[in-house]
Structure formats: structure tokens, C-alpha cells
Coordinates of C-alpha atoms and ligand atoms in Angstrom, one line a residue:
M8 CA -21.3 30.2 15.8
V9 CA -20.4 27.2 13.5
K10 CA -16.8 25.9 14.1
I11 CA -14.4 25.2 11.2
A12 CA -11.4 22.8 11.4
P13 CA -9.1 22.3 8.4
S14 CA -7.7 18.8 8.3
L15 CA -4.1 18.8 8.3
L16 CA -3.9 15.6 6.1
S17 CA -4.2 17.9 3.0
A18 CA -1.4 20.4 4.2
D19 CA 1.9 20.8 2.2
F20 CA 4.0 19.0 4.7
R21 CA 7.2 20.8 3.6
E22 CA 5.8 23.8 5.4
M23 CA 3.7 22.3 8.2
G24 CA 3.8 25.2 10.7
R25 CA 3.2 27.9 8.1
E26 CA 0.3 25.8 6.6
I27 CA -1.3 25.8 10.1
E28 CA -0.7 29.6 10.6
R29 CA -2.3 30.2 7.1
M30 CA -5.4 28.4 8.4
A31 CA -5.4 30.4 11.7
Q32 CA -5.2 33.7 9.7
A33 CA -8.0 32.6 7.4
G34 CA -10.2 32.2 10.5
A35 CA -10.3 28.6 11.5
D36 CA -11.3 27.6 15.0
Y37 CA -9.3 24.3 15.4
L38 CA -6.7 22.1 13.6
H39 CA -8.2 18.8 12.7
Y40 CA -5.5 16.2 13.2
D41 CA -6.2 12.9 11.5
V42 CA -4.3 9.9 13.2
M43 CA -4.4 6.7 11.2
D44 CA -3.0 3.4 12.2
G45 CA -3.0 1.3 8.9
T46 CA -5.5 -1.2 10.6
F47 CA -8.7 0.6 11.4
V48 CA -8.3 2.5 8.1
P49 CA -6.0 1.5 5.2
N50 CA -3.6 4.4 5.6
I51 CA -1.0 5.6 8.1
T52 CA -0.4 9.2 8.9
F53 CA 1.1 10.9 11.8
G54 CA 1.2 10.3 15.5
S55 CA 1.7 12.1 18.9
V56 CA 5.2 13.4 18.2
V57 CA 4.1 15.4 15.3
L58 CA 1.1 16.7 17.3
E59 CA 3.3 18.0 19.8
W60 CA 4.8 20.3 17.3
A61 CA 1.4 21.1 15.7
A62 CA 0.1 22.2 19.0
K63 CA 2.7 24.9 19.3
C64 CA 1.0 26.7 16.5
S65 CA -1.9 29.1 17.0
L66 CA -4.9 26.7 16.6
P67 CA -6.2 24.2 19.3
V68 CA -5.8 20.7 18.1
D69 CA -8.8 18.4 17.5
A70 CA -7.3 15.0 17.3
H71 CA -9.5 12.4 15.2
L72 CA -8.2 8.9 16.2
M73 CA -8.8 6.3 13.4
V74 CA -7.1 3.6 15.3
E75 CA -7.9 0.3 16.8
H76 CA -7.7 0.1 20.7
P77 CA -8.0 3.9 21.2
E78 CA -8.0 3.5 24.9
T79 CA -4.2 2.7 24.7
H80 CA -3.3 6.1 23.0
I81 CA -5.6 8.8 24.7
E82 CA -3.1 9.7 27.5
T83 CA -0.3 10.2 24.8
Y84 CA -2.4 12.4 22.7
A85 CA -3.7 14.4 25.7
A86 CA -0.1 14.9 27.0
A87 CA 1.0 16.0 23.5
G88 CA -1.5 18.8 23.7
A89 CA -4.8 17.8 21.9
K90 CA -7.8 19.7 23.2
I91 CA -10.4 17.4 21.6
I92 CA -9.9 13.7 21.4
T93 CA -12.3 11.8 19.2
V94 CA -12.3 8.0 19.1
H95 CA -14.4 5.8 16.9
A96 CA -17.4 3.9 18.3
E97 CA -16.5 0.9 16.1
A98 CA -13.0 0.7 17.6
A99 CA -13.8 1.5 21.3
R100 CA -14.9 -1.8 22.9
H101 CA -15.8 0.2 26.2
L102 CA -16.8 3.4 24.7
N103 CA -18.2 5.0 27.9
R104 CA -15.0 4.2 29.8
V105 CA -12.9 5.7 27.0
L106 CA -14.8 8.9 26.8
R107 CA -14.7 9.4 30.7
R108 CA -11.0 9.0 30.6
I109 CA -10.7 11.6 27.9
R110 CA -12.6 14.0 30.0
E111 CA -10.4 13.3 33.1
L112 CA -7.5 14.2 31.2
G113 CA -9.0 17.6 30.5
C114 CA -10.0 17.4 27.0
L115 CA -13.3 17.3 25.2
A116 CA -14.5 13.9 24.5
G117 CA -15.6 13.0 21.0
V118 CA -17.1 9.9 19.5
A119 CA -17.1 9.3 15.7
I120 CA -19.1 6.9 13.6
N121 CA -18.5 5.7 10.1
P122 CA -20.9 6.5 7.2
A123 CA -22.6 3.1 7.6
T124 CA -22.8 3.0 11.4
S125 CA -26.2 3.5 13.0
P126 CA -26.4 6.5 15.4
E127 CA -28.1 4.2 17.8
V128 CA -24.5 3.1 19.0
L129 CA -24.4 6.6 20.6
R130 CA -27.7 6.2 22.5
Y131 CA -26.2 4.9 25.9
S132 CA -23.3 7.3 25.8
V133 CA -25.5 10.5 25.6
G134 CA -24.0 12.8 28.3
E135 CA -20.6 11.1 28.2
F136 CA -19.4 13.0 25.1
D137 CA -18.9 16.7 24.0
L138 CA -18.8 16.1 20.4
A139 CA -20.4 13.5 17.8
L140 CA -18.6 13.2 14.5
V141 CA -20.5 11.9 11.7
M142 CA -18.2 10.7 9.0
T143 CA -19.4 11.7 5.7
V144 CA -16.8 9.6 3.7
N145 CA -15.3 6.2 4.6
P146 CA -12.3 7.4 6.7
G147 CA -8.7 6.9 5.5
F148 CA -8.2 9.6 2.8
G149 CA -8.7 13.1 1.9
G150 CA -10.5 14.4 -1.2
Q151 CA -13.3 11.9 -1.4
K152 CA -17.0 12.7 -2.4
L153 CA -19.6 13.3 0.3
I154 CA -21.9 10.4 1.1
V155 CA -25.1 12.6 1.4
K156 CA -27.3 10.0 3.2
A157 CA -24.9 10.1 6.2
L158 CA -26.2 13.5 6.9
D159 CA -29.5 12.3 8.0
K160 CA -27.9 11.0 11.2
L161 CA -27.2 14.6 12.4
S162 CA -31.0 15.2 13.3
E163 CA -31.2 11.7 14.8
I164 CA -28.3 12.4 17.2
R165 CA -29.7 15.9 17.9
N166 CA -33.0 14.4 18.8
M167 CA -31.3 11.9 21.0
L168 CA -29.4 14.7 22.8
D169 CA -32.5 16.9 23.2
A170 CA -34.5 14.0 24.8
D171 CA -31.9 13.9 27.5
G172 CA -31.6 17.6 27.7
V173 CA -27.9 17.6 26.9
D174 CA -25.9 19.4 24.3
A175 CA -23.0 18.5 22.3
L176 CA -21.1 19.7 19.1
L177 CA -22.2 17.9 16.0
Q178 CA -19.2 17.7 13.6
V179 CA -19.0 16.4 10.1
D180 CA -16.0 15.1 8.3
G181 CA -15.5 14.4 4.6
G182 CA -16.3 16.0 1.4
A183 CA -16.9 19.5 2.6
N184 CA -16.5 22.2 0.0
E185 CA -18.4 25.4 -1.2
K186 CA -21.0 23.2 -2.8
T187 CA -21.7 21.0 0.1
V188 CA -21.2 23.0 3.3
G189 CA -24.8 24.6 3.0
L190 CA -26.3 21.2 3.1
M191 CA -24.2 20.0 6.0
L192 CA -25.3 23.1 8.1
E193 CA -29.0 22.6 7.0
K194 CA -28.9 19.0 8.2
G195 CA -27.8 20.2 11.5
A196 CA -24.0 20.2 11.7
N197 CA -22.3 23.0 13.7
F198 CA -18.8 21.9 13.3
I199 CA -17.3 21.5 9.9
V200 CA -14.0 19.7 9.0
A201 CA -12.5 20.3 5.7
G202 CA -9.3 19.1 4.3
S203 CA -8.7 19.5 0.6
A204 CA -11.2 22.2 0.3
L205 CA -9.1 24.5 2.7
F206 CA -5.5 23.5 2.4
G207 CA -5.9 22.8 -1.3
S208 CA -7.0 26.5 -1.8
E209 CA -5.3 29.7 -2.3
N210 CA -8.0 31.4 -0.4
P211 CA -9.3 29.3 2.5
R212 CA -11.1 32.4 3.9
A213 CA -13.6 32.2 1.2
L214 CA -15.0 28.7 2.3
I215 CA -14.8 29.7 6.1
D216 CA -16.7 33.0 5.4
L217 CA -19.2 31.1 3.2
A218 CA -19.9 28.6 5.9
R219 CA -20.3 31.5 8.6
E220 CA -22.8 33.4 6.3
K221 CA -24.8 30.3 5.7
W222 CA -24.8 29.5 9.4
L223 CA -26.0 33.0 10.2
A224 CA -28.7 32.7 7.6
L225 CA -29.9 29.4 9.4
H226 CA -29.6 31.0 12.8
P227 CA -30.5 34.7 12.5
E228 CA -30.8 35.0 16.3
Q229 CA -27.0 34.5 16.5
K230 CA -26.2 37.6 14.5
Ligands
DX5_322 C1 -10.8 11.2 6.4 C2 -10.4 12.2 7.4 C3 -10.8 13.6 7.0 C4 -10.2 14.2 5.7 C5 -11.3 15.0 5.3 O1 -10.4 10.0 6.8 O2 -10.9 11.8 8.6 O3 -10.6 14.5 8.1 O4 -8.9 14.8 5.9 O5 -10.7 15.5 3.9 P1 -11.6 16.1 2.8 O6 -12.2 17.4 3.6 O7 -10.8 16.6 1.7 O8 -12.8 15.2 2.5
ZN323 ZN1 -10.9 13.5 10.3

């Protein structure tokens, strides 16, 4: 079944805990936690201290590190309670070493690529990651428009994985909403991140149910 992760970036921070529980109630699978350092991306969000509190809520935390030198931060995020830690291929100089370390720490290891980055950068890391994150906006902000072309990378990554007989989650992040989620799934995503479309909605369940319906229409064997 497709997995859904609301991105905390778009939550109402006056009510962080309640906002996270609202997403759990709506049927989300993970909480997507966007860490930005003001250098890798032109914005700064929250770090491991806030994650420690977020991890006390009902959703497992999927930490997306949009930071330079991710290798210096992964221990801290694992200790704070993240279940998935995703680093950017563009920021990790020794990608396989970082991915192995994330797994050693007991987390699922994810690798993200920006919209203009070729999926080729993942080729020699196949088998070392549990999740590939295809960014469908330039990272840094919520509420941006989907870059449709980036979705083509999903099938390229799937082919790379299949050639080596390994599986991994294929996550997309950026511009997901009720109009775009169908295309994301058709192109091969099985893990959808949505910020503004979920936290900004009075009825986040509608989008989550829609994604699951569309997923089952594409994968009837999983009914
Ligand atoms: C962007 C972040 C995303 C962002 C998605 O840099 O990585 O997770 O919150 O927001 P929406 O779904 O609003 O495009
Ligand atoms: Zn993200």
C-alpha cells in the first residue's frame, strides 16, 4: 500500500502536537520532518531538539536532512527518534558510508536527489538505501509547484533497483495535492510527502483516501 507522510513544515506551530495527531487520525503513515540549514537550502527550519518532541507523538518520524555535511548530524537525529533518515546525494561526499551508518544506527536509510540531479548518482549505491526520494520542487519551501519532469526519474530508479534485484521505497516530495497525486503514483511513487495540501486542509483524510484509492486502482492485486 502507498505510504503517506505529511510534511510538518506546513503545520500550525502554535499547536505542533495536536497538528501531528490530526494527521495520525487522518490515516497518515509517517511524519515528514524537513531539516534545513540555511546553506544547502535558503531557509532554516527546526533541528533535533524539536524532533525529540515530535517523535513522542503517534507517527514515526521520517527525517529529510536538507543540510551540508549530513554525516555530522545523523547520530543526533537517530538518537532523537527518527525512524527514516534521508540525506541528499548532492550534500553527502561519501554517500555509501553515510547510508551504511544510518542503517547501523537502526534507521531506514534514504537518499534524496534534487529535481535537476540525474538518478545516475544512485547507481552505485543501489542496495545501500531503503528509500530514494525524488524531489519534485527545489527544496527549501513548502507550497511550490510540482516539476512534472522530475517524475520521470522514478521509473529510471525502479529499473536500476530491479536490475540488481533489490527493492526500495520510492518517495516524492513537493507539490503533491489532489490534482497531482494520481500522476505521481502512475509514474511509480509508492510514498507521497505532502505539506501544504495536508496541513493546510480542514479535511486531510480526503487526500489520503484519494491517494489510497488511486493506488489500489493501479495495483488491484493489493486489494
Ligand atoms: C521542501 C520540503 C517538502 C515540503 C513539501 O523543501 O522538502 O517536504 O514541505 O511541501 P508541499 O507539499 O507543500 O510542496
Ligand atoms: Zn521534505
